[in-house]
Tab-separated table of C-alpha atoms in Angstrom:
chain	number	residue	atom	x	y	z
A	834	MET	CA	0.000	0.000	0.000
A	835	GLU	CA	1.330	3.395	-0.995
A	836	HIS	CA	2.531	5.621	1.835
A	837	ILE	CA	0.250	8.592	2.613
A	838	LYS	CA	1.884	11.937	3.274
A	839	TYR	CA	-1.143	14.077	4.180
A	840	SER	CA	-4.524	13.310	5.723
A	841	ILE	CA	-7.199	15.997	5.473
A	842	ILE	CA	-10.095	15.607	7.938
A	843	ILE	CA	-13.353	17.294	6.903
A	844	PRO	CA	-16.310	16.983	9.321
A	845	VAL	CA	-19.590	17.410	7.410
A	846	TYR	CA	-23.161	17.969	8.520
A	847	ASN	CA	-25.840	18.960	5.974
A	848	GLU	CA	-23.356	20.501	3.522
A	849	GLU	CA	-24.954	19.439	0.196
A	850	GLU	CA	-24.847	23.006	-1.147
A	851	VAL	CA	-21.091	23.370	-0.801
A	852	ILE	CA	-19.564	19.899	-0.612
A	853	GLU	CA	-18.695	19.605	-4.343
A	854	THR	CA	-16.905	22.956	-4.273
A	855	THR	CA	-15.109	21.991	-1.071
A	856	TYR	CA	-13.912	18.745	-2.653
A	857	GLU	CA	-12.690	20.514	-5.796
A	858	ARG	CA	-10.742	23.184	-3.925
A	859	LEU	CA	-9.181	20.677	-1.551
A	860	SER	CA	-8.239	18.385	-4.427
A	861	ASN	CA	-6.609	21.224	-6.367
A	862	VAL	CA	-4.598	22.272	-3.328
A	863	MET	CA	-3.457	18.760	-2.457
A	864	HIS	CA	-2.652	17.842	-6.086
A	865	SER	CA	-0.268	20.797	-6.163
A	866	THR	CA	1.838	19.169	-3.407
A	867	LYS	CA	2.613	16.272	-5.791
A	868	GLU	CA	2.546	13.925	-2.792
A	869	LYS	CA	0.158	11.166	-1.730
A	870	TYR	CA	-2.839	12.367	0.296
A	871	GLU	CA	-6.262	11.279	1.534
A	872	LEU	CA	-9.449	13.260	2.097
A	873	LEU	CA	-11.359	11.900	5.088
A	874	PHE	CA	-14.930	13.155	5.072
A	875	VAL	CA	-16.657	12.375	8.390
A	876	ASN	CA	-20.444	12.518	8.024
A	877	ASP	CA	-21.900	13.556	11.363
A	878	GLY	CA	-25.487	12.399	10.777
A	879	SER	CA	-26.375	14.607	7.802
A	880	GLN	CA	-30.050	14.575	6.817
A	881	ASP	CA	-29.683	16.030	3.333
A	882	LYS	CA	-27.896	14.650	0.240
A	883	THR	CA	-24.376	15.158	1.584
A	884	VAL	CA	-23.716	11.416	1.949
A	885	GLU	CA	-25.019	10.570	-1.527
A	886	ILE	CA	-22.787	13.224	-3.103
A	887	LEU	CA	-19.726	12.018	-1.202
A	888	LYS	CA	-20.434	8.385	-2.088
A	889	GLU	CA	-20.460	9.290	-5.764
A	890	ILE	CA	-17.221	11.264	-5.413
A	891	SER	CA	-15.545	8.387	-3.558
A	892	LEU	CA	-16.229	6.037	-6.484
A	893	ARG	CA	-14.269	8.188	-8.932
A	894	ASP	CA	-11.479	9.429	-6.643
A	895	SER	CA	-9.284	6.947	-4.779
A	896	SER	CA	-8.079	9.630	-2.372
A	897	ILE	CA	-11.553	9.921	-0.810
A	898	LYS	CA	-12.757	8.021	2.230
A	899	LEU	CA	-16.195	8.638	3.712
A	900	ILE	CA	-16.746	7.737	7.369
A	901	ASP	CA	-20.482	7.680	7.994
A	902	PHE	CA	-21.681	7.963	11.619
A	903	SER	CA	-24.795	6.103	12.764
A	904	ARG	CA	-26.196	9.440	14.014
A	905	ASN	CA	-25.126	12.953	14.930
A	906	PHE	CA	-22.385	12.790	17.571
A	907	GLY	CA	-21.116	16.361	17.268
A	908	HIS	CA	-18.426	18.298	15.443
A	909	GLN	CA	-15.649	17.656	17.969
A	910	ILE	CA	-16.329	13.910	17.928
A	911	ALA	CA	-16.253	13.922	14.114
A	912	ILE	CA	-12.783	15.483	14.233
A	913	THR	CA	-11.739	12.821	16.740
A	914	ALA	CA	-12.946	10.043	14.416
A	915	GLY	CA	-10.980	11.553	11.546
A	916	MET	CA	-7.823	11.460	13.644
A	917	ASP	CA	-8.507	7.822	14.531
A	918	TYR	CA	-8.638	6.873	10.843
A	919	ALA	CA	-5.976	9.247	9.476
A	920	LYS	CA	-2.845	7.580	8.098
A	921	GLY	CA	-0.799	10.562	6.943
A	922	GLU	CA	2.484	11.876	8.309
A	923	ALA	CA	0.711	15.219	8.720
A	924	VAL	CA	-2.983	15.600	9.551
A	925	VAL	CA	-5.039	18.691	8.713
A	926	VAL	CA	-8.467	19.525	10.152
A	927	ILE	CA	-10.681	21.862	8.128
A	928	ASP	CA	-14.418	22.535	8.032
A	929	ALA	CA	-16.437	21.974	4.855
A	930	ASP	CA	-18.047	25.427	4.714
A	931	LEU	CA	-14.985	27.085	3.084
A	932	GLN	CA	-14.778	29.854	5.655
A	933	ASP	CA	-11.270	28.528	6.201
A	934	PRO	CA	-9.454	28.672	2.841
A	935	PRO	CA	-7.996	25.292	1.746
A	936	GLU	CA	-5.158	27.149	0.035
A	937	LEU	CA	-3.755	28.015	3.474
A	938	ILE	CA	-2.894	24.340	3.927
A	939	LEU	CA	0.157	24.898	1.718
A	940	ASP	CA	1.471	27.514	4.168
A	941	MET	CA	0.866	25.084	7.023
A	942	ILE	CA	2.819	22.392	5.195
A	943	ASP	CA	5.725	24.805	4.739
A	944	LYS	CA	5.781	25.473	8.479
A	945	TRP	CA	5.558	21.741	9.191
A	946	LYS	CA	8.533	21.066	6.942
A	947	GLN	CA	10.460	23.693	8.909
A	948	GLY	CA	10.070	21.492	11.991
A	949	TYR	CA	6.862	22.667	13.671
A	950	GLU	CA	4.619	19.854	14.907
A	951	VAL	CA	1.418	21.899	15.258
A	952	VAL	CA	0.501	24.707	12.865
A	953	TYR	CA	-2.763	26.471	13.696
A	954	ALA	CA	-4.596	29.094	11.653
A	955	LYS	CA	-5.133	32.389	13.461
A	956	ARG	CA	-7.918	34.681	12.292
A	957	THR	CA	-7.086	38.336	11.790
A	958	LYS	CA	-10.554	39.142	10.438
A	959	ARG	CA	-13.933	37.353	10.465
A	960	LYS	CA	-16.064	38.203	7.436
A	961	GLY	CA	-19.804	37.685	7.319
A	962	GLU	CA	-20.273	37.304	11.069
A	963	THR	CA	-22.462	39.437	13.285
A	964	PHE	CA	-21.080	41.892	15.816
A	965	PHE	CA	-22.544	39.726	18.599
A	966	LYS	CA	-20.786	36.602	17.311
A	967	LYS	CA	-17.444	38.380	16.993
A	968	GLN	CA	-17.615	39.935	20.441
A	969	THR	CA	-18.753	36.785	22.247
A	970	ALA	CA	-16.078	34.720	20.482
A	971	ALA	CA	-13.375	37.215	21.449
A	972	MET	CA	-14.640	37.258	25.042
A	973	PHE	CA	-14.708	33.458	25.230
A	974	TYR	CA	-11.140	32.941	23.981
A	975	ARG	CA	-9.731	35.547	26.329
A	976	THR	CA	-11.733	34.273	29.299
A	977	LEU	CA	-10.644	30.698	28.626
A	978	ARG	CA	-7.019	31.726	28.337
A	979	SER	CA	-7.134	33.651	31.613
A	980	MET	CA	-8.799	30.758	33.470
A	981	THR	CA	-6.460	27.938	32.435
A	982	ASP	CA	-2.790	27.121	32.812
A	983	ILE	CA	-2.719	25.844	29.216
A	984	ASP	CA	-1.657	28.287	26.503
A	985	ILE	CA	-4.679	28.043	24.184
A	986	PRO	CA	-4.109	30.543	21.333
A	987	ILE	CA	-6.799	33.197	20.984
A	988	ASP	CA	-8.767	33.741	17.743
A	989	THR	CA	-8.159	30.195	16.529
A	990	GLY	CA	-10.538	27.382	15.639
A	991	ASP	CA	-10.007	23.754	14.736
A	992	PHE	CA	-8.345	24.583	11.394
A	993	ARG	CA	-4.802	23.334	11.920
A	994	LEU	CA	-2.109	20.856	10.896
A	995	ILE	CA	-0.692	18.354	13.376
A	996	ASP	CA	2.233	15.996	13.030
A	997	ARG	CA	1.787	12.213	13.145
A	998	LYS	CA	3.233	12.017	16.662
A	999	VAL	CA	0.721	14.638	17.877
A	1000	CYS	CA	-2.119	12.709	16.250
A	1001	GLU	CA	-1.069	9.538	18.051
A	1002	GLN	CA	-1.159	11.360	21.387
A	1003	MET	CA	-4.593	12.779	20.576
A	1004	LYS	CA	-5.906	9.287	19.871
A	1005	GLY	CA	-5.083	8.342	23.450
A	1006	LEU	CA	-7.265	11.112	24.925
A	1007	GLN	CA	-10.756	9.668	25.269
A	1008	GLU	CA	-12.743	12.172	27.331
A	1009	LYS	CA	-16.351	12.506	26.214
A	1010	ASN	CA	-16.940	16.279	26.323
A	1011	ARG	CA	-14.164	17.217	23.936
A	1012	PHE	CA	-12.600	20.562	23.118
A	1013	VAL	CA	-10.140	19.535	20.416
A	1014	ARG	CA	-8.234	22.793	20.015
A	1015	GLY	CA	-7.631	22.820	23.773
A	1016	LEU	CA	-6.454	19.202	23.736
A	1017	VAL	CA	-3.989	19.985	20.945
A	1018	SER	CA	-2.571	22.790	23.073
A	1019	TRP	CA	-2.470	20.506	26.109
A	1020	VAL	CA	-0.326	17.811	24.441
A	1021	GLY	CA	2.303	20.446	23.688
A	1022	PHE	CA	5.056	20.012	21.037
A	1023	HIS	CA	6.430	22.845	18.894
A	1024	GLN	CA	3.540	25.046	17.762
A	1025	THR	CA	3.225	28.099	15.535
A	1026	ALA	CA	0.553	30.094	13.711
A	1027	VAL	CA	-0.268	31.194	10.197
A	1028	GLU	CA	-2.571	34.190	9.927
A	1029	TYR	CA	-5.500	34.613	7.564
A	1030	GLU	CA	-8.791	36.431	7.023
A	1031	ARG	CA	-11.763	34.161	7.543
A	1032	ASP	CA	-14.304	34.240	4.700
A	1033	GLU	CA	-18.079	34.061	4.792
A	1034	ARG	CA	-19.749	30.675	4.405
A	1035	ALA	CA	-19.789	29.643	0.758
A	1036	ALA	CA	-23.360	28.333	1.146
A	1037	GLY	CA	-25.818	27.027	3.702
A	1038	GLU	CA	-26.250	28.014	7.340
A	1039	THR	CA	-23.914	27.909	10.310
A	1040	LYS	CA	-23.816	24.586	12.152
A	1041	TYR	CA	-22.866	26.356	15.375
A	1042	PRO	CA	-25.906	28.334	16.603
A	1043	LEU	CA	-25.857	30.017	19.995
A	1044	LYS	CA	-26.892	26.854	21.869
A	1045	LYS	CA	-24.007	24.802	20.444
A	1046	MET	CA	-21.568	27.657	20.945
A	1047	LEU	CA	-22.519	27.806	24.621
A	1048	LYS	CA	-21.999	24.053	24.985
A	1049	LEU	CA	-18.600	24.260	23.292
A	1050	SER	CA	-17.671	27.122	25.611
A	1051	LEU	CA	-18.679	25.104	28.669
A	1052	ASP	CA	-16.727	22.095	27.401
A	1053	GLY	CA	-13.664	24.258	26.906
A	1054	ILE	CA	-13.818	25.875	30.338
A	1055	THR	CA	-14.712	22.766	32.354
A	1056	SER	CA	-12.181	20.583	30.503
A	1057	PHE	CA	-9.222	22.809	31.264
A	1058	SER	CA	-10.080	24.780	34.377
A	1059	TYR	CA	-11.491	24.195	37.846
A	1060	LYS	CA	-11.490	27.918	38.655
A	1061	PRO	CA	-15.318	28.121	38.422
A	1062	LEU	CA	-15.390	25.725	41.395
A	1063	LYS	CA	-12.924	27.929	43.249
A	1064	LEU	CA	-15.138	30.891	42.356
A	1065	ALA	CA	-18.053	29.117	44.049
A	1066	THR	CA	-15.937	28.731	47.201
A	1067	TYR	CA	-14.863	32.382	47.151
A	1068	ALA	CA	-18.404	33.606	46.540
A	1069	GLY	CA	-19.783	31.406	49.305
A	1070	SER	CA	-17.180	32.696	51.742
A	1071	LEU	CA	-17.825	36.306	50.727
A	1072	PHE	CA	-21.582	36.133	51.100
A	1073	SER	CA	-21.349	34.155	54.343
A	1074	GLY	CA	-19.058	36.830	55.740
A	1075	ALA	CA	-21.428	39.586	54.584
A	1076	GLY	CA	-24.340	37.753	56.206
A	1077	PHE	CA	-22.449	37.436	59.486
A	1078	VAL	CA	-21.600	41.136	59.511
A	1079	TYR	CA	-25.226	42.001	58.805
A	1080	MET	CA	-26.309	39.736	61.687
A	1081	LEU	CA	-23.980	41.584	64.085
A	1082	TYR	CA	-25.448	44.874	62.860
A	1083	VAL	CA	-29.002	43.692	63.565
A	1084	LEU	CA	-28.035	42.450	67.040
A	1085	TYR	CA	-26.351	45.769	67.780
A	1086	LEU	CA	-29.494	47.703	66.837
A	1087	LYS	CA	-31.635	45.444	69.029
A	1088	PHE	CA	-29.560	45.431	72.211
A	1089	PHE	CA	-27.689	48.733	72.188
A	1090	THR	CA	-30.057	51.204	70.508
A	1091	GLU	CA	-33.722	52.072	70.590
A	1092	ASN	CA	-34.076	51.770	66.808
A	1093	THR	CA	-36.554	49.250	65.497
A	1094	VAL	CA	-35.261	46.868	62.823
A	1095	THR	CA	-37.304	47.774	59.732
A	1096	GLY	CA	-37.093	47.038	56.030
A	1097	TRP	CA	-38.738	43.686	55.451
A	1098	ALA	CA	-38.898	44.407	51.712
A	1099	SER	CA	-35.134	44.829	51.556
A	1100	LEU	CA	-34.681	41.608	53.520
A	1101	VAL	CA	-36.824	39.740	51.005
A	1102	ILE	CA	-34.792	41.207	48.131
A	1103	ILE	CA	-31.549	40.190	49.817
A	1104	GLN	CA	-32.899	36.689	50.411
A	1105	LEU	CA	-33.915	36.325	46.776
A	1106	PHE	CA	-30.516	37.578	45.646
A	1107	PHE	CA	-28.622	35.131	47.833
A	1108	SER	CA	-30.901	32.281	46.745
A	1109	GLY	CA	-30.169	33.100	43.109
A	1110	VAL	CA	-26.429	33.116	43.771
A	1111	VAL	CA	-26.666	29.729	45.490
A	1112	LEU	CA	-28.578	28.236	42.542
A	1113	VAL	CA	-26.016	29.579	40.060
A	1114	LEU	CA	-23.163	28.084	42.065
A	1115	LEU	CA	-25.014	24.770	42.316
A	1116	GLY	CA	-25.375	24.898	38.526
A	1117	VAL	CA	-21.593	25.347	38.148
A	1118	ILE	CA	-20.968	22.367	40.394
A	1119	GLY	CA	-23.613	20.419	38.466
A	1120	GLU	CA	-21.749	21.007	35.193
A	1121	TYR	CA	-18.668	19.302	36.596
A	1122	ILE	CA	-20.666	16.483	38.156
A	1123	GLY	CA	-22.457	15.914	34.832
A	1124	ARG	CA	-19.125	15.525	33.064
A	1125	ILE	CA	-17.962	13.039	35.688
A	1126	TYR	CA	-21.188	11.119	35.065
A	1127	ASP	CA	-20.565	11.092	31.291
A	1128	GLU	CA	-17.061	9.729	31.786
A	1129	SER	CA	-18.229	7.034	34.209
A	1130	LYS	CA	-20.749	5.534	31.766
A	1131	GLY	CA	-17.985	4.205	29.556
A	1132	ARG	CA	-19.937	4.556	26.306
A	1133	PRO	CA	-18.033	4.793	22.995
A	1134	LEU	CA	-17.266	8.211	21.580
A	1135	TYR	CA	-18.974	7.365	18.298
A	1136	ILE	CA	-20.402	4.567	16.191
A	1137	VAL	CA	-19.489	4.178	12.512
A	1138	ARG	CA	-22.273	2.778	10.344
A	1139	ASP	CA	-20.471	2.640	6.984
A	1140	ILE	CA	-17.113	3.424	5.442
A	1141	TYR	CA	-16.970	4.171	1.721
A	1142	SER	CA	-13.927	4.352	-0.514
A	1143	THR	CA	-12.789	3.208	-3.946
A	1144	GLU	CA	-10.978	0.252	-2.347
A	1145	MET	CA	-14.288	-1.022	-1.018
A	1146	SER	CA	-16.186	-0.220	-4.240
A	1147	GLY	CA	-18.744	1.701	-2.218
A	1148	LYS	CA	-19.807	-1.424	-0.323
A	1149	LYS	CA	-20.807	-1.427	3.305
A	1150	GLU	CA	-18.144	-2.328	5.835
A	1151	LYS	CA	-18.815	-4.049	9.127
A	1152	GLN	CA	-20.310	-1.729	11.742
A	1153	MET	CA	-17.612	-0.243	13.940
A	1154	ILE	CA	-17.828	1.078	17.469
A	1155	HIS	CA	-15.027	3.281	18.795
A	1156	GLU	CA	-14.320	4.209	22.363
């Protein structure tokens, strides 16, 4: 079997409008390297014609492999599956929506050949995104960086190249609530950046609405920082101390002055405020407990229903379960 130099991992979910263009641009870029490569499309439970299009492409192009999940497991899990199947000396992760230009892969390869083992793409500009999305993304990256001891580069996504040795280390990390870009930073090795301007989506709608962005943010923070738990301790101590001081004040008014303790409305407001704080802190603790629960169940990260490639003539392979 011919040795593979580059593996390109492309997670896909309902990308029928853009997938042909994505394939063509990636193929043109990788052909220009004049080295052996593979395009690993990981279908994360698409409900449109994405799979059918990729099956047809895989029959005419031997560099294509389609990994078809049994259902939607999530973008970060799809990237993980791609790394499990990748065979190349260098592995590139890129989304199918063409916001990240495939042509930048050539710059990443140049950096890799200079000796860097991780080359991540850093955004200098985000086209076609709302002011809210830009500001919340900037806030998240800076908050995450300030809360962890891991140097997670700001303004970066999952678009990056990793060396084979980094990929092997990533395959050994099996936590369920995954934040891949954080895990890549955690494993270390020599890392550098290439800068670019992020384009608008070529077609279709974003696959990361606010709800999914919030989940990804929580996964990133809880996977690499326990400071929210320390915050709960600090807040509890602060409010307990404030309550004790207020109690001394009330006792002083009762026993050493003739003033009547008034202000039941303010007491109710204070009680409601403290109750809200307690519930928020319990929610923070619950997030960590929920992740412990997920890890303890021991379920596989994903289930592969089919794998399609020219070698298999588009036939169904035995169902595969991966932990």
